[in-house]
Amino acid sequence: KEAERALQLARSEGLGQWLFYHPESHSDERERQLMEDCPWSFSQGQIHVYYQPKVPLASEGLVAAEALVRWEHPVYGWVSPGEFMPLIEKYGYITLLTRHVLYEACRKGKAWLDQGFDFEHISVNLSPLHFQLEGTSDMVQAALRDTGFPPEKLELEITESGTIEQLNGATRLLKVLTEQGIRISLDDFGTGFSSLTHLRSLPIHTVKLDRSFIFEVPGTIKDEKMVALIIQLAHSLGLHVVTEGVETETQASWLTEQNSDYGQGFLYSPAVPAEQFETLWLNNEDPLNSEERR
Ligand code: C2E
Ligand code: MG
Ligand code: MG
Ligand code: MG
């Protein structure tokens, strides 16, 4: 009865099609539209690269940046990578996206080096799809060559991949990349099913502890123990540790006590446009250096 009345009302308002609206049909339409627009979005300047600082926990400053992609869609506004990255992967646009972010980050990184900003690296996220795509290492090399950005300053953040084929592909690709001096970091560490296998078999330099582990530290004994142990394990293997999602001073000082090397999170800064990142840099810099550059 209730539903019938609603249906009638909706029809009279010309809204029939929305009455049996359910979220999927809406998101299907949005998905279709986003992917129809995707190929043009790059050349139309809708795809931006933002940078989030990585800070050393035991000292002051700002040592590195992670490049994070942003899509400013003309109709939907800012669409989050959490929504569009899976679509980009599903619809076959991943190479287009990675190339865009990579070139942009390397170009900016080179300009920063030329301006005298001294940083350890800029990292770019690499989808696990690349482990099975031909041409990924050529693409990375081309980006470095065309921009003049030194390989030692580039870090690629990879996430655990599901299948054994992907693991084999990853091993092959990462071998080629690390031989050129590129650094590799294992992102969202601890959230996959085979974190330890990846740690064991891939040539990586850094572990990025997933933020789900540090939500409730200090305070939750289980999480505290795990974080402490993962940091120890990584260090004993000669790897650096970055903790993601640091939002409070309490977390930061606890993580410093646990010897996590770097922190990344809203406590320091969210990802920001390049110009704003430069301001962060100047504000963080020790006065002597900035004096020298002027
Ligand atoms: P990720 O690589 O693990 O990046 C960290 C995410 O956590 C970013 O979300 C960042 O904005 C967010 N974050 C940083 N600090 C905090 C914090 O203190 N609290 C909370 N709650 N969140 C924090 P974002 O930019 O939305 O990216 C989400 C994911 O999308 C990334 O996770 C990455 O997997 C993927 N992604 C982003 N850009 C790219 C890209 O250029 N290529 C690829 N393949 N994936 C990308
Ligand atoms: Mg990342
Ligand atoms: Mg991460
Ligand atoms: Mg994460």
Short mmCIF file of N, CA and C in Angstrom, two decimals, residues 90-235:
data_model
loop_
_atom_site.label_atom_id
_atom_site.label_comp_id
_atom_site.label_asym_id
_atom_site.label_seq_id
_atom_site.Cartn_x
_atom_site.Cartn_y
_atom_site.Cartn_z
N LYS A 90 40.15 -1.64 -14.11
CA LYS A 90 39.19 -2.54 -14.75
C LYS A 90 38.99 -2.21 -16.24
N TYR A 91 39.05 -0.92 -16.59
CA TYR A 91 38.75 -0.52 -17.97
C TYR A 91 40.00 -0.37 -18.84
N GLY A 92 41.14 -0.75 -18.31
CA GLY A 92 42.33 -0.76 -19.15
C GLY A 92 43.04 0.58 -19.32
N TYR A 93 42.83 1.49 -18.37
CA TYR A 93 43.49 2.80 -18.50
C TYR A 93 44.71 2.95 -17.59
N ILE A 94 45.14 1.85 -16.99
CA ILE A 94 46.18 1.99 -15.95
C ILE A 94 47.50 2.53 -16.51
N THR A 95 47.87 2.10 -17.72
CA THR A 95 49.15 2.58 -18.27
C THR A 95 49.08 4.09 -18.52
N LEU A 96 47.94 4.52 -19.05
CA LEU A 96 47.71 5.95 -19.27
C LEU A 96 47.90 6.72 -17.97
N LEU A 97 47.29 6.21 -16.91
CA LEU A 97 47.35 6.90 -15.62
C LEU A 97 48.76 6.89 -15.04
N THR A 98 49.38 5.71 -15.01
CA THR A 98 50.71 5.62 -14.41
C THR A 98 51.69 6.52 -15.16
N ARG A 99 51.59 6.51 -16.49
CA ARG A 99 52.52 7.34 -17.27
C ARG A 99 52.34 8.82 -16.91
N HIS A 100 51.08 9.23 -16.79
CA HIS A 100 50.78 10.63 -16.47
C HIS A 100 51.39 11.03 -15.12
N VAL A 101 51.12 10.22 -14.10
CA VAL A 101 51.60 10.54 -12.75
C VAL A 101 53.13 10.50 -12.69
N LEU A 102 53.68 9.49 -13.33
CA LEU A 102 55.13 9.31 -13.34
C LEU A 102 55.85 10.50 -13.99
N TYR A 103 55.39 10.89 -15.16
CA TYR A 103 56.01 12.03 -15.85
C TYR A 103 55.86 13.31 -15.04
N GLU A 104 54.66 13.51 -14.52
CA GLU A 104 54.39 14.71 -13.75
C GLU A 104 55.29 14.77 -12.51
N ALA A 105 55.38 13.64 -11.78
CA ALA A 105 56.18 13.60 -10.55
C ALA A 105 57.67 13.77 -10.86
N CYS A 106 58.13 13.13 -11.95
CA CYS A 106 59.55 13.24 -12.30
C CYS A 106 59.89 14.65 -12.77
N ARG A 107 58.98 15.25 -13.54
CA ARG A 107 59.21 16.61 -14.01
C ARG A 107 59.30 17.58 -12.82
N LYS A 108 58.35 17.43 -11.91
CA LYS A 108 58.32 18.29 -10.73
C LYS A 108 59.55 18.02 -9.85
N GLY A 109 59.88 16.75 -9.68
CA GLY A 109 61.05 16.38 -8.87
C GLY A 109 62.32 16.99 -9.42
N LYS A 110 62.47 16.94 -10.73
CA LYS A 110 63.66 17.52 -11.38
C LYS A 110 63.70 19.03 -11.15
N ALA A 111 62.56 19.68 -11.30
CA ALA A 111 62.51 21.13 -11.07
C ALA A 111 62.88 21.45 -9.63
N TRP A 112 62.38 20.67 -8.68
CA TRP A 112 62.70 20.88 -7.27
C TRP A 112 64.19 20.71 -7.00
N LEU A 113 64.78 19.68 -7.59
CA LEU A 113 66.22 19.48 -7.41
C LEU A 113 66.98 20.68 -7.96
N ASP A 114 66.56 21.14 -9.14
CA ASP A 114 67.22 22.29 -9.76
C ASP A 114 67.08 23.56 -8.92
N GLN A 115 65.95 23.64 -8.18
CA GLN A 115 65.77 24.80 -7.30
C GLN A 115 66.52 24.66 -5.98
N GLY A 116 67.18 23.52 -5.80
CA GLY A 116 67.98 23.33 -4.60
C GLY A 116 67.26 22.66 -3.45
N PHE A 117 66.06 22.18 -3.66
CA PHE A 117 65.39 21.41 -2.60
C PHE A 117 66.09 20.06 -2.50
N ASP A 118 66.43 19.71 -1.29
CA ASP A 118 67.14 18.46 -1.12
C ASP A 118 66.18 17.45 -0.51
N PHE A 119 65.87 16.39 -1.24
CA PHE A 119 64.97 15.38 -0.69
C PHE A 119 65.50 13.99 -0.99
N GLU A 120 65.03 13.03 -0.21
CA GLU A 120 65.49 11.65 -0.42
C GLU A 120 64.86 11.02 -1.64
N HIS A 121 63.54 11.18 -1.76
CA HIS A 121 62.90 10.61 -2.94
C HIS A 121 61.50 11.17 -3.12
N ILE A 122 60.96 10.95 -4.30
CA ILE A 122 59.54 11.14 -4.55
C ILE A 122 59.00 9.76 -4.91
N SER A 123 57.90 9.39 -4.28
CA SER A 123 57.38 8.06 -4.61
C SER A 123 56.11 8.15 -5.44
N VAL A 124 55.97 7.16 -6.30
CA VAL A 124 54.81 7.04 -7.19
C VAL A 124 54.22 5.65 -6.95
N ASN A 125 52.90 5.58 -6.83
CA ASN A 125 52.25 4.28 -6.63
C ASN A 125 52.16 3.51 -7.94
N LEU A 126 52.46 2.23 -7.85
CA LEU A 126 52.44 1.38 -9.04
C LEU A 126 51.41 0.27 -8.84
N SER A 127 50.39 0.24 -9.69
CA SER A 127 49.37 -0.81 -9.57
C SER A 127 49.97 -2.19 -9.85
N PRO A 128 49.52 -3.21 -9.11
CA PRO A 128 50.03 -4.56 -9.34
C PRO A 128 49.77 -5.07 -10.77
N LEU A 129 48.84 -4.43 -11.48
CA LEU A 129 48.62 -4.82 -12.88
C LEU A 129 49.90 -4.70 -13.69
N HIS A 130 50.75 -3.75 -13.29
CA HIS A 130 51.99 -3.53 -14.04
C HIS A 130 52.94 -4.72 -13.99
N PHE A 131 52.74 -5.58 -12.99
CA PHE A 131 53.62 -6.74 -12.90
C PHE A 131 53.40 -7.67 -14.08
N GLN A 132 52.24 -7.54 -14.73
CA GLN A 132 51.98 -8.43 -15.87
C GLN A 132 51.87 -7.69 -17.19
N LEU A 133 52.16 -6.38 -17.15
CA LEU A 133 52.08 -5.62 -18.39
C LEU A 133 53.46 -5.44 -18.99
N GLU A 134 53.54 -5.72 -20.28
CA GLU A 134 54.78 -5.47 -21.00
C GLU A 134 55.04 -3.96 -21.00
N GLY A 135 56.29 -3.61 -20.98
CA GLY A 135 56.59 -2.20 -21.25
C GLY A 135 56.65 -1.30 -20.02
N THR A 136 56.39 -1.86 -18.84
CA THR A 136 56.41 -1.00 -17.66
C THR A 136 57.81 -0.45 -17.38
N SER A 137 58.82 -1.33 -17.43
CA SER A 137 60.15 -0.83 -17.10
C SER A 137 60.64 0.16 -18.18
N ASP A 138 60.25 -0.07 -19.44
CA ASP A 138 60.61 0.89 -20.49
C ASP A 138 59.95 2.25 -20.23
N MET A 139 58.71 2.18 -19.77
CA MET A 139 57.99 3.42 -19.50
C MET A 139 58.67 4.20 -18.38
N VAL A 140 59.08 3.50 -17.33
CA VAL A 140 59.75 4.16 -16.20
C VAL A 140 61.08 4.77 -16.67
N GLN A 141 61.82 3.98 -17.45
CA GLN A 141 63.10 4.49 -17.96
C GLN A 141 62.91 5.73 -18.83
N ALA A 142 61.88 5.68 -19.69
CA ALA A 142 61.61 6.82 -20.57
C ALA A 142 61.28 8.06 -19.75
N ALA A 143 60.49 7.89 -18.71
CA ALA A 143 60.12 9.04 -17.88
C ALA A 143 61.36 9.66 -17.24
N LEU A 144 62.26 8.80 -16.74
CA LEU A 144 63.48 9.31 -16.12
C LEU A 144 64.36 10.02 -17.14
N ARG A 145 64.50 9.39 -18.30
CA ARG A 145 65.34 9.96 -19.35
C ARG A 145 64.77 11.29 -19.85
N ASP A 146 63.49 11.29 -20.16
CA ASP A 146 62.88 12.50 -20.74
C ASP A 146 62.85 13.68 -19.78
N THR A 147 62.80 13.39 -18.48
CA THR A 147 62.71 14.50 -17.52
C THR A 147 64.06 14.83 -16.89
N GLY A 148 65.01 13.90 -16.99
CA GLY A 148 66.30 14.10 -16.36
C GLY A 148 66.28 13.88 -14.86
N PHE A 149 65.22 13.25 -14.36
CA PHE A 149 65.12 12.96 -12.92
C PHE A 149 65.98 11.73 -12.61
N PRO A 150 66.87 11.83 -11.59
CA PRO A 150 67.77 10.70 -11.31
C PRO A 150 67.03 9.48 -10.72
N PRO A 151 67.34 8.28 -11.21
CA PRO A 151 66.66 7.06 -10.73
C PRO A 151 66.73 6.89 -9.22
N GLU A 152 67.85 7.32 -8.60
CA GLU A 152 67.99 7.13 -7.14
C GLU A 152 66.98 7.97 -6.36
N LYS A 153 66.40 8.97 -7.01
CA LYS A 153 65.44 9.83 -6.32
C LYS A 153 64.00 9.35 -6.53
N LEU A 154 63.84 8.30 -7.32
CA LEU A 154 62.49 7.78 -7.56
C LEU A 154 62.24 6.55 -6.72
N GLU A 155 61.10 6.56 -6.04
CA GLU A 155 60.68 5.35 -5.32
C GLU A 155 59.34 4.91 -5.90
N LEU A 156 59.16 3.62 -6.05
CA LEU A 156 57.87 3.11 -6.50
C LEU A 156 57.22 2.37 -5.34
N GLU A 157 55.98 2.70 -5.07
CA GLU A 157 55.25 2.03 -3.99
C GLU A 157 54.40 0.93 -4.61
N ILE A 158 54.65 -0.28 -4.19
CA ILE A 158 53.88 -1.39 -4.72
C ILE A 158 53.02 -1.99 -3.61
N THR A 159 51.91 -2.60 -4.00
CA THR A 159 51.10 -3.28 -3.00
C THR A 159 51.16 -4.78 -3.28
N GLU A 160 50.85 -5.55 -2.25
CA GLU A 160 50.87 -6.99 -2.42
C GLU A 160 49.90 -7.40 -3.50
N SER A 161 50.32 -8.36 -4.28
CA SER A 161 49.47 -8.82 -5.37
C SER A 161 49.05 -10.24 -5.06
N GLY A 162 47.87 -10.58 -5.53
CA GLY A 162 47.27 -11.85 -5.16
C GLY A 162 47.97 -13.11 -5.63
N THR A 163 48.13 -13.23 -6.93
CA THR A 163 48.49 -14.53 -7.48
C THR A 163 50.00 -14.76 -7.54
N ILE A 164 50.35 -16.02 -7.73
CA ILE A 164 51.75 -16.38 -7.83
C ILE A 164 52.34 -15.84 -9.14
N GLU A 165 51.52 -15.77 -10.20
CA GLU A 165 52.00 -15.19 -11.47
C GLU A 165 52.38 -13.74 -11.25
N GLN A 166 51.52 -13.04 -10.48
CA GLN A 166 51.83 -11.64 -10.21
C GLN A 166 53.11 -11.50 -9.41
N LEU A 167 53.28 -12.42 -8.45
CA LEU A 167 54.50 -12.37 -7.64
C LEU A 167 55.73 -12.58 -8.52
N ASN A 168 55.64 -13.55 -9.43
CA ASN A 168 56.76 -13.79 -10.35
C ASN A 168 57.01 -12.58 -11.24
N GLY A 169 55.93 -12.02 -11.75
CA GLY A 169 56.04 -10.83 -12.58
C GLY A 169 56.68 -9.68 -11.80
N ALA A 170 56.26 -9.54 -10.54
CA ALA A 170 56.79 -8.48 -9.69
C ALA A 170 58.29 -8.67 -9.49
N THR A 171 58.68 -9.90 -9.22
CA THR A 171 60.10 -10.19 -8.99
C THR A 171 60.93 -9.78 -10.21
N ARG A 172 60.44 -10.15 -11.40
CA ARG A 172 61.16 -9.80 -12.63
C ARG A 172 61.25 -8.29 -12.83
N LEU A 173 60.10 -7.63 -12.73
CA LEU A 173 60.06 -6.18 -12.97
C LEU A 173 60.92 -5.42 -11.95
N LEU A 174 60.77 -5.79 -10.67
CA LEU A 174 61.48 -5.05 -9.63
C LEU A 174 62.98 -5.24 -9.71
N LYS A 175 63.39 -6.40 -10.22
CA LYS A 175 64.82 -6.64 -10.40
C LYS A 175 65.38 -5.63 -11.40
N VAL A 176 64.71 -5.49 -12.53
CA VAL A 176 65.16 -4.54 -13.56
C VAL A 176 65.18 -3.11 -13.00
N LEU A 177 64.13 -2.75 -12.28
CA LEU A 177 64.03 -1.37 -11.78
C LEU A 177 65.08 -1.08 -10.70
N THR A 178 65.27 -2.02 -9.79
CA THR A 178 66.23 -1.76 -8.70
C THR A 178 67.67 -1.74 -9.23
N GLU A 179 67.92 -2.50 -10.29
CA GLU A 179 69.27 -2.46 -10.88
C GLU A 179 69.62 -1.08 -11.41
N GLN A 180 68.58 -0.31 -11.73
CA GLN A 180 68.85 1.05 -12.20
C GLN A 180 68.95 2.06 -11.05
N GLY A 181 68.76 1.57 -9.83
CA GLY A 181 68.89 2.47 -8.69
C GLY A 181 67.58 2.98 -8.14
N ILE A 182 66.48 2.54 -8.75
CA ILE A 182 65.16 2.96 -8.25
C ILE A 182 64.86 2.22 -6.95
N ARG A 183 64.22 2.94 -6.01
CA ARG A 183 63.88 2.33 -4.72
C ARG A 183 62.46 1.78 -4.76
N ILE A 184 62.25 0.73 -3.98
CA ILE A 184 60.92 0.12 -3.95
C ILE A 184 60.40 0.11 -2.51
N SER A 185 59.14 0.47 -2.35
CA SER A 185 58.58 0.34 -1.01
C SER A 185 57.30 -0.49 -1.06
N LEU A 186 57.12 -1.30 -0.04
CA LEU A 186 55.97 -2.21 0.04
C LEU A 186 54.86 -1.50 0.82
N ASP A 187 53.84 -1.05 0.08
CA ASP A 187 52.78 -0.20 0.61
C ASP A 187 51.73 -1.03 1.34
N ASP A 188 51.00 -0.39 2.25
CA ASP A 188 49.89 -1.03 2.96
C ASP A 188 50.32 -2.36 3.57
N PHE A 189 51.55 -2.37 4.07
CA PHE A 189 52.10 -3.62 4.56
C PHE A 189 51.25 -4.20 5.69
N GLY A 190 51.03 -5.51 5.60
CA GLY A 190 50.29 -6.19 6.65
C GLY A 190 48.82 -6.43 6.33
N THR A 191 48.33 -5.85 5.24
CA THR A 191 46.91 -6.01 4.94
C THR A 191 46.62 -7.16 3.97
N GLY A 192 47.65 -7.63 3.27
CA GLY A 192 47.44 -8.71 2.31
C GLY A 192 47.51 -10.07 2.98
N PHE A 193 47.41 -11.10 2.17
CA PHE A 193 47.44 -12.45 2.74
C PHE A 193 48.85 -13.01 2.79
N SER A 194 49.78 -12.34 2.12
CA SER A 194 51.10 -12.95 2.01
C SER A 194 52.21 -11.94 2.23
N SER A 195 51.99 -11.07 3.22
CA SER A 195 52.97 -10.01 3.49
C SER A 195 54.38 -10.54 3.68
N LEU A 196 54.49 -11.64 4.43
CA LEU A 196 55.83 -12.14 4.74
C LEU A 196 56.51 -12.71 3.50
N THR A 197 55.72 -13.38 2.64
CA THR A 197 56.27 -13.89 1.38
C THR A 197 56.82 -12.76 0.54
N HIS A 198 56.05 -11.67 0.47
CA HIS A 198 56.50 -10.52 -0.32
C HIS A 198 57.77 -9.91 0.27
N LEU A 199 57.78 -9.84 1.58
CA LEU A 199 58.94 -9.28 2.26
C LEU A 199 60.18 -10.12 1.97
N ARG A 200 59.97 -11.42 1.90
CA ARG A 200 61.06 -12.35 1.71
C ARG A 200 61.57 -12.36 0.27
N SER A 201 60.63 -12.29 -0.69
CA SER A 201 61.09 -12.58 -2.05
C SER A 201 61.25 -11.36 -2.95
N LEU A 202 60.83 -10.20 -2.51
CA LEU A 202 60.97 -9.04 -3.39
C LEU A 202 62.11 -8.13 -2.96
N PRO A 203 62.78 -7.51 -3.95
CA PRO A 203 63.87 -6.59 -3.62
C PRO A 203 63.32 -5.23 -3.19
N ILE A 204 63.04 -5.08 -1.90
CA ILE A 204 62.46 -3.81 -1.45
C ILE A 204 63.38 -3.10 -0.45
N HIS A 205 63.17 -1.79 -0.35
CA HIS A 205 63.99 -0.97 0.55
C HIS A 205 63.22 -0.50 1.78
N THR A 206 61.91 -0.38 1.61
CA THR A 206 61.11 0.23 2.66
C THR A 206 59.79 -0.50 2.84
N VAL A 207 59.34 -0.55 4.09
CA VAL A 207 58.04 -1.11 4.39
C VAL A 207 57.14 0.04 4.83
N LYS A 208 55.96 0.13 4.23
CA LYS A 208 55.00 1.12 4.70
C LYS A 208 53.89 0.42 5.44
N LEU A 209 53.95 0.57 6.75
CA LEU A 209 52.99 -0.10 7.62
C LEU A 209 51.60 0.50 7.41
N ASP A 210 50.63 -0.34 7.10
CA ASP A 210 49.29 0.17 6.80
C ASP A 210 48.68 0.91 8.00
N ARG A 211 47.88 1.92 7.68
CA ARG A 211 47.38 2.77 8.76
C ARG A 211 46.38 2.06 9.66
N SER A 212 45.80 0.95 9.19
CA SER A 212 44.86 0.22 10.05
C SER A 212 45.56 -0.28 11.32
N PHE A 213 46.87 -0.49 11.25
CA PHE A 213 47.60 -0.98 12.42
C PHE A 213 47.80 0.09 13.48
N ILE A 214 47.79 1.36 13.04
CA ILE A 214 48.14 2.38 14.03
C ILE A 214 46.96 3.24 14.46
N PHE A 215 45.78 2.93 13.91
CA PHE A 215 44.54 3.55 14.37
C PHE A 215 44.48 3.67 15.89
N GLU A 216 44.74 2.54 16.54
CA GLU A 216 44.48 2.45 17.98
C GLU A 216 45.74 2.29 18.81
N VAL A 217 46.85 2.77 18.28
CA VAL A 217 48.05 2.76 19.12
C VAL A 217 48.42 4.20 19.46
N PRO A 218 48.92 4.45 20.68
CA PRO A 218 49.02 3.45 21.74
C PRO A 218 47.64 3.21 22.37
N GLY A 219 47.51 2.08 23.02
CA GLY A 219 46.26 1.82 23.72
C GLY A 219 45.73 0.41 23.51
N THR A 220 45.87 -0.12 22.31
CA THR A 220 45.41 -1.48 22.08
C THR A 220 46.62 -2.41 22.05
N ILE A 221 46.69 -3.25 23.08
CA ILE A 221 47.90 -4.06 23.28
C ILE A 221 48.28 -4.89 22.05
N LYS A 222 47.27 -5.55 21.46
CA LYS A 222 47.55 -6.42 20.32
C LYS A 222 48.21 -5.63 19.19
N ASP A 223 47.62 -4.47 18.87
CA ASP A 223 48.16 -3.63 17.80
C ASP A 223 49.55 -3.12 18.16
N GLU A 224 49.71 -2.72 19.40
CA GLU A 224 51.03 -2.24 19.84
C GLU A 224 52.10 -3.29 19.60
N LYS A 225 51.77 -4.53 20.02
CA LYS A 225 52.75 -5.62 19.88
C LYS A 225 53.10 -5.85 18.41
N MET A 226 52.06 -5.85 17.58
CA MET A 226 52.29 -6.13 16.16
C MET A 226 53.12 -5.04 15.50
N VAL A 227 52.78 -3.79 15.78
CA VAL A 227 53.53 -2.68 15.19
C VAL A 227 55.00 -2.76 15.61
N ALA A 228 55.21 -2.96 16.92
CA ALA A 228 56.58 -3.01 17.43
C ALA A 228 57.36 -4.14 16.75
N LEU A 229 56.71 -5.28 16.59
CA LEU A 229 57.38 -6.44 16.02
C LEU A 229 57.68 -6.25 14.53
N ILE A 230 56.73 -5.67 13.81
CA ILE A 230 56.95 -5.43 12.37
C ILE A 230 58.11 -4.46 12.17
N ILE A 231 58.17 -3.42 13.03
CA ILE A 231 59.29 -2.47 12.91
C ILE A 231 60.62 -3.17 13.16
N GLN A 232 60.64 -4.00 14.21
CA GLN A 232 61.88 -4.75 14.52
C GLN A 232 62.28 -5.66 13.38
N LEU A 233 61.30 -6.37 12.85
CA LEU A 233 61.56 -7.31 11.75
C LEU A 233 62.12 -6.57 10.54
N ALA A 234 61.46 -5.47 10.17
CA ALA A 234 61.92 -4.70 9.01
C ALA A 234 63.35 -4.22 9.23
N HIS A 235 63.61 -3.68 10.43
CA HIS A 235 64.96 -3.19 10.71
C HIS A 235 65.99 -4.30 10.67
#
